[in-house]
PDB file of C-alpha atoms in Angstrom:
ATOM      1  CA  MET A   1     124.267-102.262 -68.472  1.00 40.00           C
ATOM      2  CA  LYS A   2     127.348-104.450 -68.630  1.00 49.00           C
ATOM      3  CA  GLN A   3     130.631-102.665 -67.925  1.00 60.00           C
ATOM      4  CA  LYS A   4     133.293-102.930 -70.597  1.00 72.00           C
ATOM      5  CA  VAL A   5     136.448-104.690 -69.516  1.00 80.00           C
ATOM      6  CA  LEU A   6     139.381-102.342 -69.923  1.00 89.00           C
ATOM      7  CA  THR A   7     142.104-103.880 -72.039  1.00 90.00           C
ATOM      8  CA  LYS A   8     145.862-103.629 -72.244  1.00 91.00           C
ATOM      9  CA  ILE A   9     145.345-101.350 -75.262  1.00 93.00           C
ATOM     10  CA  ASP A  10     143.309 -99.033 -73.019  1.00 94.00           C
ATOM     11  CA  TYR A  11     146.144 -99.134 -70.478  1.00 94.00           C
ATOM     12  CA  GLN A  12     148.750 -98.266 -73.135  1.00 94.00           C
ATOM     13  CA  ILE A  13     146.578 -95.415 -74.441  1.00 95.00           C
ATOM     14  CA  ILE A  14     146.168 -94.029 -70.911  1.00 94.00           C
ATOM     15  CA  LYS A  15     149.931 -94.286 -70.329  1.00 93.00           C
ATOM     16  CA  HIS A  16     150.688 -92.417 -73.556  1.00 94.00           C
ATOM     17  CA  LEU A  17     148.127 -89.687 -72.930  1.00 94.00           C
ATOM     18  CA  ASN A  18     149.198 -89.325 -69.311  1.00 90.00           C
ATOM     19  CA  LYS A  19     152.776 -88.699 -70.446  1.00 89.00           C
ATOM     20  CA  ASN A  20     151.713 -86.324 -73.218  1.00 91.00           C
ATOM     21  CA  ALA A  21     148.035 -85.507 -73.689  1.00 90.00           C
ATOM     22  CA  LEU A  22     148.789 -84.167 -77.166  1.00 92.00           C
ATOM     23  CA  THR A  23     149.987 -87.537 -78.460  1.00 94.00           C
ATOM     24  CA  SER A  24     148.050 -88.198 -81.657  1.00 95.00           C
ATOM     25  CA  ASN A  25     145.932 -91.274 -82.224  1.00 95.00           C
ATOM     26  CA  ASN A  26     148.142 -91.991 -85.213  1.00 95.00           C
ATOM     27  CA  GLN A  27     151.329 -91.964 -83.117  1.00 96.00           C
ATOM     28  CA  ILE A  28     149.796 -94.228 -80.472  1.00 96.00           C
ATOM     29  CA  ALA A  29     148.507 -96.576 -83.183  1.00 96.00           C
ATOM     30  CA  LYS A  30     151.988 -96.875 -84.703  1.00 96.00           C
ATOM     31  CA  GLU A  31     153.607 -97.583 -81.336  1.00 94.00           C
ATOM     32  CA  LEU A  32     150.989-100.198 -80.425  1.00 95.00           C
ATOM     33  CA  ASN A  33     150.856-101.681 -83.914  1.00 96.00           C
ATOM     34  CA  VAL A  34     147.088-101.271 -84.283  1.00 95.00           C
ATOM     35  CA  SER A  35     144.948 -99.122 -86.552  1.00 96.00           C
ATOM     36  CA  GLN A  36     144.300 -95.445 -85.926  1.00 96.00           C
ATOM     37  CA  LYS A  37     140.577 -96.274 -86.090  1.00 96.00           C
ATOM     38  CA  THR A  38     141.015 -98.737 -83.191  1.00 95.00           C
ATOM     39  CA  ILE A  39     142.797 -96.120 -81.085  1.00 96.00           C
ATOM     40  CA  LYS A  40     140.145 -93.487 -81.859  1.00 96.00           C
ATOM     41  CA  ALA A  41     137.357 -95.893 -80.871  1.00 95.00           C
ATOM     42  CA  HIS A  42     139.112 -96.699 -77.589  1.00 95.00           C
ATOM     43  CA  VAL A  43     139.840 -93.037 -76.782  1.00 96.00           C
ATOM     44  CA  ASP A  44     136.263 -92.014 -77.601  1.00 95.00           C
ATOM     45  CA  TRP A  45     134.922 -94.781 -75.343  1.00 94.00           C
ATOM     46  CA  LEU A  46     137.318 -93.871 -72.510  1.00 94.00           C
ATOM     47  CA  ILE A  47     136.190 -90.230 -72.645  1.00 94.00           C
ATOM     48  CA  LYS A  48     132.473 -90.994 -73.062  1.00 93.00           C
ATOM     49  CA  ASN A  49     132.526 -93.350 -70.069  1.00 92.00           C
ATOM     50  CA  LYS A  50     134.560 -90.954 -67.914  1.00 92.00           C
ATOM     51  CA  VAL A  51     137.540 -93.272 -67.601  1.00 92.00           C
ATOM     52  CA  ILE A  52     139.697 -90.332 -68.700  1.00 93.00           C
ATOM     53  CA  ARG A  53     138.967 -86.614 -68.870  1.00 91.00           C
ATOM     54  CA  PRO A  54     140.484 -84.331 -71.488  1.00 89.00           C
ATOM     55  CA  VAL A  55     141.480 -81.323 -69.379  1.00 86.00           C
ATOM     56  CA  ALA A  56     144.157 -78.665 -69.411  1.00 85.00           C
ATOM     57  CA  ILE A  57     146.427 -79.012 -66.392  1.00 86.00           C
ATOM     58  CA  VAL A  58     147.709 -75.600 -65.386  1.00 88.00           C
ATOM     59  CA  ASN A  59     151.344 -75.251 -64.349  1.00 89.00           C
ATOM     60  CA  SER A  60     151.035 -73.262 -61.113  1.00 91.00           C
ATOM     61  CA  GLU A  61     154.759 -72.473 -61.107  1.00 91.00           C
ATOM     62  CA  PHE A  62     154.337 -70.507 -64.350  1.00 94.00           C
ATOM     63  CA  PHE A  63     152.019 -68.149 -62.440  1.00 95.00           C
ATOM     64  CA  GLY A  64     154.388 -67.903 -59.471  1.00 95.00           C
ATOM     65  CA  TYR A  65     152.529 -70.231 -57.083  1.00 95.00           C
ATOM     66  CA  ASN A  66     155.680 -71.893 -55.748  1.00 94.00           C
ATOM     67  CA  ILE A  67     154.769 -72.253 -52.071  1.00 96.00           C
ATOM     68  CA  ILE A  68     152.807 -75.460 -51.493  1.00 96.00           C
ATOM     69  CA  VAL A  69     151.283 -76.220 -48.114  1.00 97.00           C
ATOM     70  CA  ASP A  70     149.281 -79.102 -46.665  1.00 95.00           C
ATOM     71  CA  VAL A  71     146.888 -77.894 -43.962  1.00 95.00           C
ATOM     72  CA  PHE A  72     145.076 -80.022 -41.387  1.00 92.00           C
ATOM     73  CA  ILE A  73     142.142 -78.446 -39.550  1.00 90.00           C
ATOM     74  CA  TRP A  74     140.476 -79.843 -36.434  1.00 88.00           C
ATOM     75  CA  THR A  75     137.003 -78.520 -35.732  1.00 85.00           C
ATOM     76  CA  LYS A  76     135.082 -78.348 -32.445  1.00 79.00           C
ATOM     77  CA  LYS A  77     131.954 -79.861 -33.918  1.00 68.00           C
ATOM     78  CA  GLN A  78     131.877 -83.081 -35.886  1.00 62.00           C
ATOM     79  CA  VAL A  79     130.715 -81.310 -39.008  1.00 61.00           C
ATOM     80  CA  ILE A  80     132.404 -79.232 -41.634  1.00 67.00           C
ATOM     81  CA  ASN A  81     130.639 -75.935 -41.245  1.00 70.00           C
ATOM     82  CA  ASP A  82     129.681 -73.641 -44.092  1.00 79.00           C
ATOM     83  CA  GLU A  83     132.314 -71.029 -43.158  1.00 83.00           C
ATOM     84  CA  ILE A  84     135.162 -73.476 -43.700  1.00 84.00           C
ATOM     85  CA  LYS A  85     133.633 -74.817 -46.931  1.00 84.00           C
ATOM     86  CA  GLU A  86     133.112 -71.296 -48.241  1.00 88.00           C
ATOM     87  CA  LEU A  87     136.647 -70.152 -47.422  1.00 89.00           C
ATOM     88  CA  CYS A  88     138.181 -73.199 -49.105  1.00 87.00           C
ATOM     89  CA  THR A  89     135.941 -73.453 -52.147  1.00 88.00           C
ATOM     90  CA  ASN A  90     136.132 -69.719 -52.882  1.00 91.00           C
ATOM     91  CA  SER A  91     139.906 -69.548 -52.612  1.00 92.00           C
ATOM     92  CA  SER A  92     141.825 -69.872 -55.876  1.00 93.00           C
ATOM     93  CA  ASN A  93     144.759 -71.033 -53.737  1.00 96.00           C
ATOM     94  CA  VAL A  94     143.130 -74.276 -52.564  1.00 95.00           C
ATOM     95  CA  VAL A  95     144.016 -77.281 -54.712  1.00 93.00           C
ATOM     96  CA  TYR A  96     141.966 -79.867 -52.827  1.00 90.00           C
ATOM     97  CA  PHE A  97     139.718 -79.881 -49.762  1.00 90.00           C
ATOM     98  CA  SER A  98     138.696 -83.110 -48.039  1.00 88.00           C
ATOM     99  CA  LYS A  99     137.198 -84.590 -44.887  1.00 83.00           C
ATOM    100  CA  HIS A 100     138.991 -87.326 -42.974  1.00 78.00           C
ATOM    101  CA  TRP A 101     137.397 -90.444 -41.549  1.00 73.00           C
ATOM    102  CA  SER A 102     137.008 -88.645 -38.258  1.00 67.00           C
ATOM    103  CA  ASN A 103     134.398 -86.025 -39.041  1.00 65.00           C
ATOM    104  CA  GLU A 104     136.156 -83.286 -37.127  1.00 73.00           C
ATOM    105  CA  THR A 105     139.330 -83.317 -39.250  1.00 84.00           C
ATOM    106  CA  ILE A 106     139.702 -81.569 -42.592  1.00 87.00           C
ATOM    107  CA  SER A 107     142.699 -81.452 -44.877  1.00 91.00           C
ATOM    108  CA  LEU A 108     143.530 -79.245 -47.797  1.00 93.00           C
ATOM    109  CA  GLN A 109     146.414 -78.380 -50.036  1.00 95.00           C
ATOM    110  CA  ALA A 110     146.965 -74.852 -51.226  1.00 96.00           C
ATOM    111  CA  LYS A 111     149.491 -72.930 -53.316  1.00 96.00           C
ATOM    112  CA  PHE A 112     150.684 -69.382 -52.743  1.00 97.00           C
ATOM    113  CA  LYS A 113     152.966 -66.830 -54.368  1.00 97.00           C
ATOM    114  CA  THR A 114     154.241 -65.364 -51.099  1.00 97.00           C
ATOM    115  CA  PHE A 115     154.594 -66.387 -47.475  1.00 97.00           C
ATOM    116  CA  ASN A 116     152.529 -63.321 -46.577  1.00 97.00           C
ATOM    117  CA  GLU A 117     149.573 -64.705 -48.600  1.00 97.00           C
ATOM    118  CA  LEU A 118     150.020 -68.052 -46.835  1.00 97.00           C
ATOM    119  CA  THR A 119     150.077 -66.368 -43.415  1.00 96.00           C
ATOM    120  CA  ILE A 120     146.906 -64.390 -44.150  1.00 96.00           C
ATOM    121  CA  PHE A 121     145.130 -67.570 -45.325  1.00 96.00           C
ATOM    122  CA  LEU A 122     146.139 -69.476 -42.161  1.00 96.00           C
ATOM    123  CA  GLU A 123     144.963 -66.558 -39.996  1.00 95.00           C
ATOM    124  CA  GLU A 124     141.599 -66.598 -41.804  1.00 93.00           C
ATOM    125  CA  ILE A 125     141.236 -70.304 -41.020  1.00 92.00           C
ATOM    126  CA  ARG A 126     142.197 -69.805 -37.346  1.00 92.00           C
ATOM    127  CA  ALA A 127     139.604 -67.032 -37.025  1.00 92.00           C
ATOM    128  CA  LEU A 128     136.716 -69.290 -38.068  1.00 88.00           C
ATOM    129  CA  GLU A 129     134.255 -70.088 -35.284  1.00 83.00           C
ATOM    130  CA  ASN A 130     134.540 -73.883 -35.052  1.00 84.00           C
ATOM    131  CA  VAL A 131     138.252 -74.263 -35.748  1.00 89.00           C
ATOM    132  CA  GLU A 132     139.941 -75.829 -32.751  1.00 89.00           C
ATOM    133  CA  ARG A 133     143.473 -76.018 -34.132  1.00 90.00           C
ATOM    134  CA  ILE A 134     145.401 -76.232 -37.379  1.00 93.00           C
ATOM    135  CA  LYS A 135     148.635 -77.847 -38.368  1.00 95.00           C
ATOM    136  CA  TYR A 136     150.429 -77.212 -41.617  1.00 96.00           C
ATOM    137  CA  SER A 137     153.433 -78.421 -43.491  1.00 96.00           C
ATOM    138  CA  ILE A 138     155.199 -76.563 -46.277  1.00 95.00           C
ATOM    139  CA  ILE A 139     156.027 -78.948 -49.105  1.00 93.00           C
ATOM    140  CA  PRO A 140     159.494 -78.250 -50.540  1.00 90.00           C
ATOM    141  CA  LYS A 141     159.259 -80.667 -53.490  1.00 86.00           C
ATOM    142  CA  VAL A 142     156.426 -82.649 -55.096  1.00 83.00           C
ATOM    143  CA  PHE A 143     157.724 -85.702 -56.933  1.00 83.00           C
ATOM    144  CA  PHE A 144     154.379 -86.641 -58.500  1.00 80.00           C
ATOM    145  CA  ASP A 145     150.766 -85.742 -57.878  1.00 81.00           C
ATOM    146  CA  ASN A 146     147.195 -86.663 -58.813  1.00 80.00           C
ATOM    147  CA  ASP A 147     147.746 -85.424 -62.349  1.00 80.00           C
ATOM    148  CA  SER A 148     150.277 -88.178 -63.040  1.00 79.00           C
ATOM    149  CA  TRP A 149     148.454 -91.091 -61.370  1.00 84.00           C
ATOM    150  CA  ILE A 150     147.286 -94.053 -63.443  1.00 84.00           C
ATOM    151  CA  PRO A 151     145.913 -97.396 -62.278  1.00 86.00           C
ATOM    152  CA  SER A 152     148.055-100.521 -62.171  1.00 87.00           C
ATOM    153  CA  GLU A 153     148.408-102.538 -65.351  1.00 87.00           C
ATOM    154  CA  ASN A 154     146.805-105.398 -63.365  1.00 87.00           C
ATOM    155  CA  ASP A 155     143.530-103.446 -63.436  1.00 85.00           C
ATOM    156  CA  PHE A 156     143.260-104.144 -67.172  1.00 86.00           C
ATOM    157  CA  SER A 157     142.297-107.360 -68.919  1.00 78.00           C
ATOM    158  CA  ASN A 158     144.776-109.287 -71.076  1.00 72.00           C
ATOM    159  CA  LYS A 159     142.293-109.161 -73.962  1.00 64.00           C
TER     160      LYS A 159
END
């Protein structure tokens, strides 16, 4: 199956929806000087082919999760054991959980309402069997995150 070349119209649609996911097809069509039908066809294709995902992005600050921390975990074995996976995947505080190139290093980002919750979480990680050490950094201000990322305009065809 031949992959569709993404166009500058696709790029403009993604930019608009990234800024405000509730932007109507009609409004985008007017701003790009194309038909609403064209915009709808592009948006439908982008969703169907998983170029974009229509999701609700929750504002964690609204719920009081104002403490953001990046945590780095070094394990004794070169595997991510089930205990660590379970703790991270079952925690509503963990935003992302990933393995580094070196198999013994794990990173995660989590959000907490209180420093006490953060402390308890870090103590739970330290208590796990294969955890050798952890390092963490409290993030005072996030300027942009994964939710606002879009590819470069150069990734789209001039067609």
